[in-house]
PDB file of C-alpha atoms and ligand atoms in Angstrom:
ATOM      1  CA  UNK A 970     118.133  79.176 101.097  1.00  0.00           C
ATOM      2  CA  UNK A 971     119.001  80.260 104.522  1.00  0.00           C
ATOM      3  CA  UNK A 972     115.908  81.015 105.961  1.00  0.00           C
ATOM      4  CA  UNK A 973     115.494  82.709 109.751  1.00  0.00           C
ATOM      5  CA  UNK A 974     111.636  83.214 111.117  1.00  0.00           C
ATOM      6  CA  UNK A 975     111.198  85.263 113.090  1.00  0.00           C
ATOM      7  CA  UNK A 976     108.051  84.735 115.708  1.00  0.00           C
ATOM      8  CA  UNK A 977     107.331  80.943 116.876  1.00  0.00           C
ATOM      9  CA  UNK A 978     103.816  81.450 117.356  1.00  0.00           C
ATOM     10  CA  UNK A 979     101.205  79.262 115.069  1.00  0.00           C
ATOM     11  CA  UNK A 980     102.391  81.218 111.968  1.00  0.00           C
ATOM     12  CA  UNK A 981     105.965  81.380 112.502  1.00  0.00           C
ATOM     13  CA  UNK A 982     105.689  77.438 113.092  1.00  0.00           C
ATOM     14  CA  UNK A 983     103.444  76.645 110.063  1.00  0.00           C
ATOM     15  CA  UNK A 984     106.064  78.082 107.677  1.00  0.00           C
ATOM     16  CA  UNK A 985     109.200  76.742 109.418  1.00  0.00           C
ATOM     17  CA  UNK A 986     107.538  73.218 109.070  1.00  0.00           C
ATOM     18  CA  UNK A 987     106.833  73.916 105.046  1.00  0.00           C
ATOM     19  CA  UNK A 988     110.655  75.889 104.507  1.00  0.00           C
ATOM     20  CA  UNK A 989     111.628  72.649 106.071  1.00  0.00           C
ATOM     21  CA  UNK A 990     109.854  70.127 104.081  1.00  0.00           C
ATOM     22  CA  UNK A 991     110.667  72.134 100.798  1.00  0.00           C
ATOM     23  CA  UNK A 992     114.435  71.707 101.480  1.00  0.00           C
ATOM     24  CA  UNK A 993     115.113  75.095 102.974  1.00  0.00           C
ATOM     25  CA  UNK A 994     117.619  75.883 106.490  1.00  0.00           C
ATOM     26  CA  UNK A 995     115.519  77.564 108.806  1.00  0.00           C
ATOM     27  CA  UNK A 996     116.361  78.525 112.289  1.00  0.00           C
ATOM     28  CA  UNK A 997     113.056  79.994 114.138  1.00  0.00           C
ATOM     29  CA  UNK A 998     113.884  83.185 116.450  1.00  0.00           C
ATOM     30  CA  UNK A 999     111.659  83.699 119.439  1.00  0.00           C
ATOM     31  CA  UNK A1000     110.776  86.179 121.497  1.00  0.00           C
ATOM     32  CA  UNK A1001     112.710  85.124 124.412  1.00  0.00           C
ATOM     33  CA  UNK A1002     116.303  84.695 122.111  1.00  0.00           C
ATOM     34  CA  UNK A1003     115.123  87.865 120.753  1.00  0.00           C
ATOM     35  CA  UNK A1004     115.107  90.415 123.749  1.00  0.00           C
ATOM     36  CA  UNK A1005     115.494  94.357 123.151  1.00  0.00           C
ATOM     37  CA  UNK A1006     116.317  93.008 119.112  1.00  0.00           C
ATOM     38  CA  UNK A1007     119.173  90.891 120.333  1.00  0.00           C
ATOM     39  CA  UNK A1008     118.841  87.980 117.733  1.00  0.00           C
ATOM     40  CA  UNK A1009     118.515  90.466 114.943  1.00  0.00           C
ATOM     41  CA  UNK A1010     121.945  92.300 114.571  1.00  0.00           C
ATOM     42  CA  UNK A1011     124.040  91.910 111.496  1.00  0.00           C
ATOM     43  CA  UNK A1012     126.331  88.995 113.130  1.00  0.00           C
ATOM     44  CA  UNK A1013     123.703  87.336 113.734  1.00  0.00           C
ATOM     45  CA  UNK A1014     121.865  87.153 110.948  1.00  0.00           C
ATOM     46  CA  UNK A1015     125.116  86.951 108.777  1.00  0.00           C
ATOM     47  CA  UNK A1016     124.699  84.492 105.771  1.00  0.00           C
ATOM     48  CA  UNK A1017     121.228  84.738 105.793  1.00  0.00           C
ATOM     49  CA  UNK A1018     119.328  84.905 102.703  1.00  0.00           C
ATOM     50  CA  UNK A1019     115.741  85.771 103.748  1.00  0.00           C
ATOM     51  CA  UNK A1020     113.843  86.523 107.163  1.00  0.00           C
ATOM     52  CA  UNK A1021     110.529  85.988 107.584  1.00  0.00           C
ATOM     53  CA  UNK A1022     108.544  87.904 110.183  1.00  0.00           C
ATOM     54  CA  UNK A1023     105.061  87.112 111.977  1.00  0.00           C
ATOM     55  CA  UNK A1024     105.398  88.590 115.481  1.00  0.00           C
ATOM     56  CA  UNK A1025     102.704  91.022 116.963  1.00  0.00           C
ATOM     57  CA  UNK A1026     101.502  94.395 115.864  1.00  0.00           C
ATOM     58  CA  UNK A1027     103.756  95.897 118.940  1.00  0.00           C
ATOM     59  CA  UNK A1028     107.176  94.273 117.938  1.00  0.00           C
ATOM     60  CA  UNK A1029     106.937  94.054 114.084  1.00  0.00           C
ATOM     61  CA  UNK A1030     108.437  97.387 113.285  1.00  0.00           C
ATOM     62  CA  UNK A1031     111.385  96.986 115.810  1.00  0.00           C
ATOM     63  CA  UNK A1032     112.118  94.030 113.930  1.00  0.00           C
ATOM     64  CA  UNK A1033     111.762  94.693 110.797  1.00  0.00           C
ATOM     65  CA  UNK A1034     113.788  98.165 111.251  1.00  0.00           C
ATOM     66  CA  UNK A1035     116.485  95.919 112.512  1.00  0.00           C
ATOM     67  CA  UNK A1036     115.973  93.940 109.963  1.00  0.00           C
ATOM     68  CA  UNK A1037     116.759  96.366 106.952  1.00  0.00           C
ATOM     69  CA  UNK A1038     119.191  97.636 109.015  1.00  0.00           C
ATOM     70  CA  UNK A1039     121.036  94.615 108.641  1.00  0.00           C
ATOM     71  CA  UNK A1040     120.258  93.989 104.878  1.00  0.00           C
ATOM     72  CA  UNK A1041     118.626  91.032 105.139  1.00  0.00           C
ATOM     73  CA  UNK A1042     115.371  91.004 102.917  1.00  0.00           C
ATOM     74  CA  UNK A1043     112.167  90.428 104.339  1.00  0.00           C
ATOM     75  CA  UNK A1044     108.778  89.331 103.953  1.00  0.00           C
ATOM     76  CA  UNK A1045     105.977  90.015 107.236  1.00  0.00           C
ATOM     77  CA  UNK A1046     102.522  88.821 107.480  1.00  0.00           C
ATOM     78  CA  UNK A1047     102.164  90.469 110.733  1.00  0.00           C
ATOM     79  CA  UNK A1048      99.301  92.956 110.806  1.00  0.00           C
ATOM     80  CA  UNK A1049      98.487  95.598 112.993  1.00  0.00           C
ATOM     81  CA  UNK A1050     101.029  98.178 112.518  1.00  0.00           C
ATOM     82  CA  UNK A1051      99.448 100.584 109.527  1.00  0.00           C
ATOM     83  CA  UNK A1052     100.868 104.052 111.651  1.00  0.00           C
ATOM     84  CA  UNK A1053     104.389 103.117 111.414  1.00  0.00           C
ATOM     85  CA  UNK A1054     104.149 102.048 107.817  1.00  0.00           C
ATOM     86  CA  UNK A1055     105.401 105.270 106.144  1.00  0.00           C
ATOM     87  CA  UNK A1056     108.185 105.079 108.127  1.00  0.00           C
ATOM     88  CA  UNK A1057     109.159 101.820 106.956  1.00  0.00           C
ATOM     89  CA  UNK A1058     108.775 102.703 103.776  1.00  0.00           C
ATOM     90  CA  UNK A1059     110.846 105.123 103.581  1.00  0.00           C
ATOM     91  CA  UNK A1060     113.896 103.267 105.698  1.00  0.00           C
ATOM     92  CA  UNK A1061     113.685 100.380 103.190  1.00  0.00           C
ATOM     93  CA  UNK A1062     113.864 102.681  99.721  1.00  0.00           C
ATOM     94  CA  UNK A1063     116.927 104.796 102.041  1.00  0.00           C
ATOM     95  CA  UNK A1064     119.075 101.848 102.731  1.00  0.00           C
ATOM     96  CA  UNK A1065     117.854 100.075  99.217  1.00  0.00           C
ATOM     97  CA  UNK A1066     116.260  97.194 101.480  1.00  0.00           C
ATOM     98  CA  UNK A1067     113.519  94.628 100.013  1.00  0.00           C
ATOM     99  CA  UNK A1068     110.637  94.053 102.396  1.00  0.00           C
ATOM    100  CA  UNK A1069     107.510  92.036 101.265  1.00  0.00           C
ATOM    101  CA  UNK A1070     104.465  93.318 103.016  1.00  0.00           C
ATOM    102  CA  UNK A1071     101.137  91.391 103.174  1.00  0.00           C
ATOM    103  CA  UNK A1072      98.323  91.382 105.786  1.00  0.00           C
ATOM    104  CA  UNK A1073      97.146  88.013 104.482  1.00  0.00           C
ATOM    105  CA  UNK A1074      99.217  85.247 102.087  1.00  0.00           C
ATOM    106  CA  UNK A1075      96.236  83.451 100.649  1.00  0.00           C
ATOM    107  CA  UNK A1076      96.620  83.646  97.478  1.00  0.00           C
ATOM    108  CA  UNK A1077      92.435  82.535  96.899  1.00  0.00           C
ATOM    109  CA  UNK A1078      92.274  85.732  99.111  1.00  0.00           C
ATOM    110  CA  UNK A1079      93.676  88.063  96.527  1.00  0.00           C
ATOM    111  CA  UNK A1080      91.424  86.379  93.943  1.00  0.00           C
ATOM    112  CA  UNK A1081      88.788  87.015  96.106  1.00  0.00           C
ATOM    113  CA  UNK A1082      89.485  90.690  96.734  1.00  0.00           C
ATOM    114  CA  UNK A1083      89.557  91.056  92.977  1.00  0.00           C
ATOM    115  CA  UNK A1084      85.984  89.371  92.733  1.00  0.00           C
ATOM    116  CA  UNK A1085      84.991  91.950  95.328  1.00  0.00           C
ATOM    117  CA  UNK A1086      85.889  94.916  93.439  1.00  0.00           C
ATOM    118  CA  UNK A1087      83.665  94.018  90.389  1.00  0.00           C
ATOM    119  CA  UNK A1088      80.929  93.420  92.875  1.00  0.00           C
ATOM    120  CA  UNK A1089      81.525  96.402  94.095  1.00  0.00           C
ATOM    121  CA  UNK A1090      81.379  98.016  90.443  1.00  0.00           C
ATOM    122  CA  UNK A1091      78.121  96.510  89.804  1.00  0.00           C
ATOM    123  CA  UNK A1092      76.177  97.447  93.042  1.00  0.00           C
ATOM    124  CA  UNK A1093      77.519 100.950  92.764  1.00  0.00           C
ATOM    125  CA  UNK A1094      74.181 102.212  90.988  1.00  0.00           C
ATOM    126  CA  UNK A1095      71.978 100.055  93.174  1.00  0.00           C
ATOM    127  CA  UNK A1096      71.401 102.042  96.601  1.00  0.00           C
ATOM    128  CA  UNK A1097      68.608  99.753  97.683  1.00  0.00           C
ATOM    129  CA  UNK A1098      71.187  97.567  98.621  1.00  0.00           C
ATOM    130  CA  UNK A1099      73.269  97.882 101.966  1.00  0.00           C
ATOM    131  CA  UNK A1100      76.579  96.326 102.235  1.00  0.00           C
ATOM    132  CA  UNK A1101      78.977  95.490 104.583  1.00  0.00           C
ATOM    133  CA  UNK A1102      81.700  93.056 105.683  1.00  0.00           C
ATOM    134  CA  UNK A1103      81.890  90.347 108.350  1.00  0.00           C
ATOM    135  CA  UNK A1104      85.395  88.656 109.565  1.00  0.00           C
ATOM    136  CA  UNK A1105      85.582  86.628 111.838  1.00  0.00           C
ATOM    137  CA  UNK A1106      89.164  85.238 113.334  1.00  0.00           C
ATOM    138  CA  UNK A1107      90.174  82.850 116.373  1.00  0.00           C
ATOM    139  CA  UNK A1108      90.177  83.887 120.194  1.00  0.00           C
ATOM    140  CA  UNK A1109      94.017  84.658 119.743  1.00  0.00           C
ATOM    141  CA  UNK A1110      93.857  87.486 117.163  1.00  0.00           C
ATOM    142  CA  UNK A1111      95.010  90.629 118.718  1.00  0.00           C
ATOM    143  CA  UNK A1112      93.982  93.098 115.855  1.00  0.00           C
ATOM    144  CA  UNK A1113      90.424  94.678 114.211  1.00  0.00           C
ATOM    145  CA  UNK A1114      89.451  94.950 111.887  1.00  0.00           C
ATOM    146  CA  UNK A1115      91.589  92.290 110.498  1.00  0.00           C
ATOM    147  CA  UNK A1116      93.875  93.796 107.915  1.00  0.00           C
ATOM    148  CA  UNK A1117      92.232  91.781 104.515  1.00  0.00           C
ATOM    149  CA  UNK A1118      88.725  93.431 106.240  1.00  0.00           C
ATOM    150  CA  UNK A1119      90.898  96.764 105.692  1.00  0.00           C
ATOM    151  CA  UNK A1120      91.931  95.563 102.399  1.00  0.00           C
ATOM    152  CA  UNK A1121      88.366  94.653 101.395  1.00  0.00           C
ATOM    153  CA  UNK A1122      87.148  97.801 102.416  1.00  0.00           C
ATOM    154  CA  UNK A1123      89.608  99.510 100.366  1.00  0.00           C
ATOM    155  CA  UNK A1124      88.928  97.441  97.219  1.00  0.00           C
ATOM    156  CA  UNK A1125      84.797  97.976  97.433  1.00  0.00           C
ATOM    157  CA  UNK A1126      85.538 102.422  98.054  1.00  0.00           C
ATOM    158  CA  UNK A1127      87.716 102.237  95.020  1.00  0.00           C
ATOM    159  CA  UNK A1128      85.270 100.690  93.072  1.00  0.00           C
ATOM    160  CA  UNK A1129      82.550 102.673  95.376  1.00  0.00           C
ATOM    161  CA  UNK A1130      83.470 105.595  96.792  1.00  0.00           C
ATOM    162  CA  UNK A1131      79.864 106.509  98.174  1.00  0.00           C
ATOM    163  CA  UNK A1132      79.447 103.604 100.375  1.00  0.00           C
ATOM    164  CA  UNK A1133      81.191 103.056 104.022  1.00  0.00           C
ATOM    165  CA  UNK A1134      81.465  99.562 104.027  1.00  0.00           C
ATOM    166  CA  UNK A1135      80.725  98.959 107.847  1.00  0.00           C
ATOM    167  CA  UNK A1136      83.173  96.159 109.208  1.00  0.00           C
ATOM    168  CA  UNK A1137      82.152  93.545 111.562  1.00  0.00           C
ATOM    169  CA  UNK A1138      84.586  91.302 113.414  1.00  0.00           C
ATOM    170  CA  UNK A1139      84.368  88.453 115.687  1.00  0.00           C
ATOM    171  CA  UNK A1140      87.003  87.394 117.738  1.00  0.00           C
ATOM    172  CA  UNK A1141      85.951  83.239 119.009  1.00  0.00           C
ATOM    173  CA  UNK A1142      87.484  80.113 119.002  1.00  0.00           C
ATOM    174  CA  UNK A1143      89.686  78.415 116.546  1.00  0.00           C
ATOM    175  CA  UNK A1144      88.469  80.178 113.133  1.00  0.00           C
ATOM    176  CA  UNK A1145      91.662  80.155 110.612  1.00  0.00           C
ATOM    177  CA  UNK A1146      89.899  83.576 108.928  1.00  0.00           C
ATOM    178  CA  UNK A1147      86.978  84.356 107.140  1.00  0.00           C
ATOM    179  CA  UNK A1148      85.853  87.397 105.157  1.00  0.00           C
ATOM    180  CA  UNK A1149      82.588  88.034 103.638  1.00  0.00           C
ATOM    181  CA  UNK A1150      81.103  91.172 101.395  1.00  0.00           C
ATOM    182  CA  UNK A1151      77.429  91.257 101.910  1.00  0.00           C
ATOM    183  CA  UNK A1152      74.792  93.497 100.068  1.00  0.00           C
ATOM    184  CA  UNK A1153      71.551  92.921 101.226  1.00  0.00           C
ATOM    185  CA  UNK A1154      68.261  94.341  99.581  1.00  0.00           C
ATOM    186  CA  UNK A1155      64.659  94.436 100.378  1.00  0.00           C
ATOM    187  CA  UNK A1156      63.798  91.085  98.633  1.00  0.00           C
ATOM    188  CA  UNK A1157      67.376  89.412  98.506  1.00  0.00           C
ATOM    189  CA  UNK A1158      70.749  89.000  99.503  1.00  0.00           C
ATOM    190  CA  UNK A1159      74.113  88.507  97.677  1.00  0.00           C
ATOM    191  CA  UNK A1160      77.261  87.423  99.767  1.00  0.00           C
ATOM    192  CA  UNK A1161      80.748  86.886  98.522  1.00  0.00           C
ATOM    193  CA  UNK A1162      83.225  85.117 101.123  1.00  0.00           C
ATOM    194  CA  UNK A1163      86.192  83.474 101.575  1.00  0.00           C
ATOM    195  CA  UNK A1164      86.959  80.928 104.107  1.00  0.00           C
ATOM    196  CA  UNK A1165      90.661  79.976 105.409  1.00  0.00           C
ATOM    197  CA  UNK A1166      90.458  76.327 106.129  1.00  0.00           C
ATOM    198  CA  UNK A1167      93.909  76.112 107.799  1.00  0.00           C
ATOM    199  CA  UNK A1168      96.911  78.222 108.448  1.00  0.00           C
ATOM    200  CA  UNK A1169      98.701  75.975 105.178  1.00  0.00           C
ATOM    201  CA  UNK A1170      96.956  78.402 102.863  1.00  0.00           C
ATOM    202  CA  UNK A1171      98.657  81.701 104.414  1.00  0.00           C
ATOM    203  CA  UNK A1172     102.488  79.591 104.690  1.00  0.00           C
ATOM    204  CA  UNK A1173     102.529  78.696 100.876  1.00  0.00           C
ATOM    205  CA  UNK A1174     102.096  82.012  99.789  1.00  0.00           C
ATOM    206  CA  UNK A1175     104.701  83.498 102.722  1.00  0.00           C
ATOM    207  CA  UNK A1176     107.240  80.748 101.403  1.00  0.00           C
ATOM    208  CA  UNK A1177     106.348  82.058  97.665  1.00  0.00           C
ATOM    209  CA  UNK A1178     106.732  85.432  98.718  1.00  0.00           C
ATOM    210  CA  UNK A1179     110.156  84.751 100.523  1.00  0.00           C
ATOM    211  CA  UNK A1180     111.306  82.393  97.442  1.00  0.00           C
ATOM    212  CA  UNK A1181     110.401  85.491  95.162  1.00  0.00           C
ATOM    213  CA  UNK A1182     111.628  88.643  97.263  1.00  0.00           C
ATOM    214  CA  UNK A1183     115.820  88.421  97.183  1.00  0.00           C
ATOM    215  CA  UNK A1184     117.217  90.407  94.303  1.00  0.00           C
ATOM    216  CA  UNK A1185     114.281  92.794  93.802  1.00  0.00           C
ATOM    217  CA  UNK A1186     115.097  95.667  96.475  1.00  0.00           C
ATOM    218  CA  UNK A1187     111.970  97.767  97.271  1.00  0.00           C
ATOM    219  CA  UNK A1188     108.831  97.377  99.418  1.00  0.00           C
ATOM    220  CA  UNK A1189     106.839  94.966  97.846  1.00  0.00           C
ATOM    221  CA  UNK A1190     103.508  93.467  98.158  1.00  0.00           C
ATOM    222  CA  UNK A1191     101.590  90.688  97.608  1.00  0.00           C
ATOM    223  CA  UNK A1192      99.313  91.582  94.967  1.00  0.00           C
ATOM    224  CA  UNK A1193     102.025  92.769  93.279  1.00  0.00           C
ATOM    225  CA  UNK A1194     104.211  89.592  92.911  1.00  0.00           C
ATOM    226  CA  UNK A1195     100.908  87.155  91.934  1.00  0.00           C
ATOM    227  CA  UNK A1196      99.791  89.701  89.600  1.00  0.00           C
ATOM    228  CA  UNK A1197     102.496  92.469  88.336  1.00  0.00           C
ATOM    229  CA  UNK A1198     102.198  95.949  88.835  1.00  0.00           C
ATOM    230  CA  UNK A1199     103.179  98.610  90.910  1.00  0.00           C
ATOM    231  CA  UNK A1200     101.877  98.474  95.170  1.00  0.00           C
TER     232      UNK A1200
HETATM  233  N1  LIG B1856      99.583  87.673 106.488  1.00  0.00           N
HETATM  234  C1  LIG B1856      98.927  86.537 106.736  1.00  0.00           C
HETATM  235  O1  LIG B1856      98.586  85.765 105.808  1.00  0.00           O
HETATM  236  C2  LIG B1856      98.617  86.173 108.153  1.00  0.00           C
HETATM  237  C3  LIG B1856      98.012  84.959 108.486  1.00  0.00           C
HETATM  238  C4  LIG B1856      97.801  84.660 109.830  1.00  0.00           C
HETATM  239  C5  LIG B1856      98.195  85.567 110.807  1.00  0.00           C
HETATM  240  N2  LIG B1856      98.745  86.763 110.460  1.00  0.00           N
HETATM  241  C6  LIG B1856      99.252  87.741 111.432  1.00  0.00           C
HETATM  242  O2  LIG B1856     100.569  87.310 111.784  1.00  0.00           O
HETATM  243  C7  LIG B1856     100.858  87.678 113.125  1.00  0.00           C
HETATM  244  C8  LIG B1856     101.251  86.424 113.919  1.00  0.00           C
HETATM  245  O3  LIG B1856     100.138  85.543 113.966  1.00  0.00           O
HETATM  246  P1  LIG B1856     100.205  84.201 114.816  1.00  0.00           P
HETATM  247  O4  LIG B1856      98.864  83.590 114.696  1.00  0.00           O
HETATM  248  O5  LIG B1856     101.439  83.432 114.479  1.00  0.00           O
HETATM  249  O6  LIG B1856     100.370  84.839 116.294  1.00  0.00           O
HETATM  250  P2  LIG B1856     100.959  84.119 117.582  1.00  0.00           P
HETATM  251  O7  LIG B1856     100.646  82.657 117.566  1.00  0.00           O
HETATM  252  O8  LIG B1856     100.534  84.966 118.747  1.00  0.00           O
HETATM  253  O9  LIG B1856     102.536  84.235 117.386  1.00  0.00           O
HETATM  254  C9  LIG B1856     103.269  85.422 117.533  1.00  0.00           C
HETATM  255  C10 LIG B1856     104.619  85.009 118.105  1.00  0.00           C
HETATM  256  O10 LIG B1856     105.519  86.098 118.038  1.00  0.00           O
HETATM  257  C11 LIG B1856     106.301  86.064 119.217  1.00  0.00           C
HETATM  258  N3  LIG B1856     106.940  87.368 119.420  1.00  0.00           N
HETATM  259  C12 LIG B1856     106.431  88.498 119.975  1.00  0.00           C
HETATM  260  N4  LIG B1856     107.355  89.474 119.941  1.00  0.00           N
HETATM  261  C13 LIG B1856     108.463  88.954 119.342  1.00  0.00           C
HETATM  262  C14 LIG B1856     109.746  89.468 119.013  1.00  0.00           C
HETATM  263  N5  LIG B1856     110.092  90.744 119.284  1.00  0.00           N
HETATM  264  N6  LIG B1856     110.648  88.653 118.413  1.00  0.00           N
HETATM  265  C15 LIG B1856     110.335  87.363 118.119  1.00  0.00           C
HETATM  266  N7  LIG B1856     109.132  86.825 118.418  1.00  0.00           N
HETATM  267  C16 LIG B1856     108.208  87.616 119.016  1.00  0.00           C
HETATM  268  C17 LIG B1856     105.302  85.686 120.293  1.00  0.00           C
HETATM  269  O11 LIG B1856     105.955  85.225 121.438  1.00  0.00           O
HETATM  270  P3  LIG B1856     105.182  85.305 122.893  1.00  0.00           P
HETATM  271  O12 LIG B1856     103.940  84.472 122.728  1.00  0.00           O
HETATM  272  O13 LIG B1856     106.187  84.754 123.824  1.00  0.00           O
HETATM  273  O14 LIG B1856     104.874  86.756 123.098  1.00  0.00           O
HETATM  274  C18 LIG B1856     104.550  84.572 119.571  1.00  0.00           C
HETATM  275  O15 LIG B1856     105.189  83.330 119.694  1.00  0.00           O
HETATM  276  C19 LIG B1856      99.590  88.392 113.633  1.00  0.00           C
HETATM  277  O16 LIG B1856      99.750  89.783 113.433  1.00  0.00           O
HETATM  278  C20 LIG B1856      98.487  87.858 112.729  1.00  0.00           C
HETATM  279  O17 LIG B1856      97.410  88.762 112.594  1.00  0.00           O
HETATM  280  C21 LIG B1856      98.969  87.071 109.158  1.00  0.00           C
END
């Protein structure tokens, strides 16, 4: 496939080295070449079969406006941007555009967020227990909570709709991503995490996702495509 990524930060150049290896064209777009939306017009992007977006929470909707605009379907990892989602949303069903949101392409993550869920189910009668969520991401990370925090959150209230789920995050160093689900009682604790070991994790499942995504018009997201269903 024609592949165009857009972003050449540490994401943008962990998938452009994989597209690479697994055969794909890729031509990387950054911010400079990119200016006011410049690189993303329909000329530009003409014969291209798939873009791939990790930018920063404050350009990722320009682009991937531009993006639809132009037809080209899309997959972003880039988090941050929950307000303007409706609005996307909408564009993408109005000009029958594919877009492939996820706010984190681990797939051990979306195991993991299923794991939490039945955790949650089972501490829901036990309110001697408190829980809450730690993440903890690299110096770099401009958003938090991180958006799989947000996601776990989401997952334990759906299974628990009594308990806040407090999120703590910790912005230091070089950490890929972690996320743990703690409840802690008087006598014991019980933790669920999982730990990003490298950025290699999060470009597989963006190169799945981008593999997967042309053809199937709609907004899309991860958990969807790994496991069927509808969100
Ligand atoms: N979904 C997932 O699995 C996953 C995994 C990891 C990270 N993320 C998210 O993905 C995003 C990117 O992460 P990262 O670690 O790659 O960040 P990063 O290293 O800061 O890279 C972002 C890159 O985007 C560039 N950029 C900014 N505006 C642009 C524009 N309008 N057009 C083209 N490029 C533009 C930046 O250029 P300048 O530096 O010149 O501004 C930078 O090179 C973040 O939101 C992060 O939270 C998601």
């Amino acid at each position: 496939m024609q592949i165009v990524i857009v972003g050449n930060g540490r994401m943008g150049r962990a998938v452009a080295a994989l597209a690479a290896e697994r055969g794909h064209a890729v031509r990387v777009i950054g911010r400079e070449e990119n200016a006011g939306g410049a690189a993303l017009t329909p000329e530009r992007l003409a014969g291209v079969d798939i873009a791939i977006e990790f930018t920063r929470p404050d350009a990722v909707a320009g682009n991937l406006e531009r993006l639809i605009e132009a037809g080209v379907p899309t997959v972003t990892g880039t988090t941050g941007w929950t307000a303007e989602r409706p609005r996307i949303e909408r564009l993408v069903r109005s000009r029958g555009g594919a877009l492939l949101y996820a706010a984190n392409f681990s797939i051990g993550v979306h195991l993991f967020l299923r794991a939490a869920r039945e955790l949650a189910a089972l501490f829901a009668k036990r309110p001697e227990f408190g829980a809450f969520i730690l993440e903890e991401h690299h110096a770099g990370k401009l958003d938090a909570p991180s958006g799989t925090a947000a996601l776990l959150r989401e997952k334990g209230r759906e299974a628990d709709p009594v308990r806040e789920f407090p999120i703590t995050s910790v912005r230091a160093g070089f950490i890929p991503g972690t996320h743990q689900l703690t409840y802690d009682g008087p006598h014991e604790s019980v933790s669920l995490s999982h730990v990003a070991r490298s950025r290699a994790g999060f470009a597989v499942g963006a190169l799945a996702a981008a593999e997967w995504l042309p053809g199937r018009p709609g907004f899309h997201s991860f958990e969807a495509m790994l496991f069927g269903g509808a969100g």
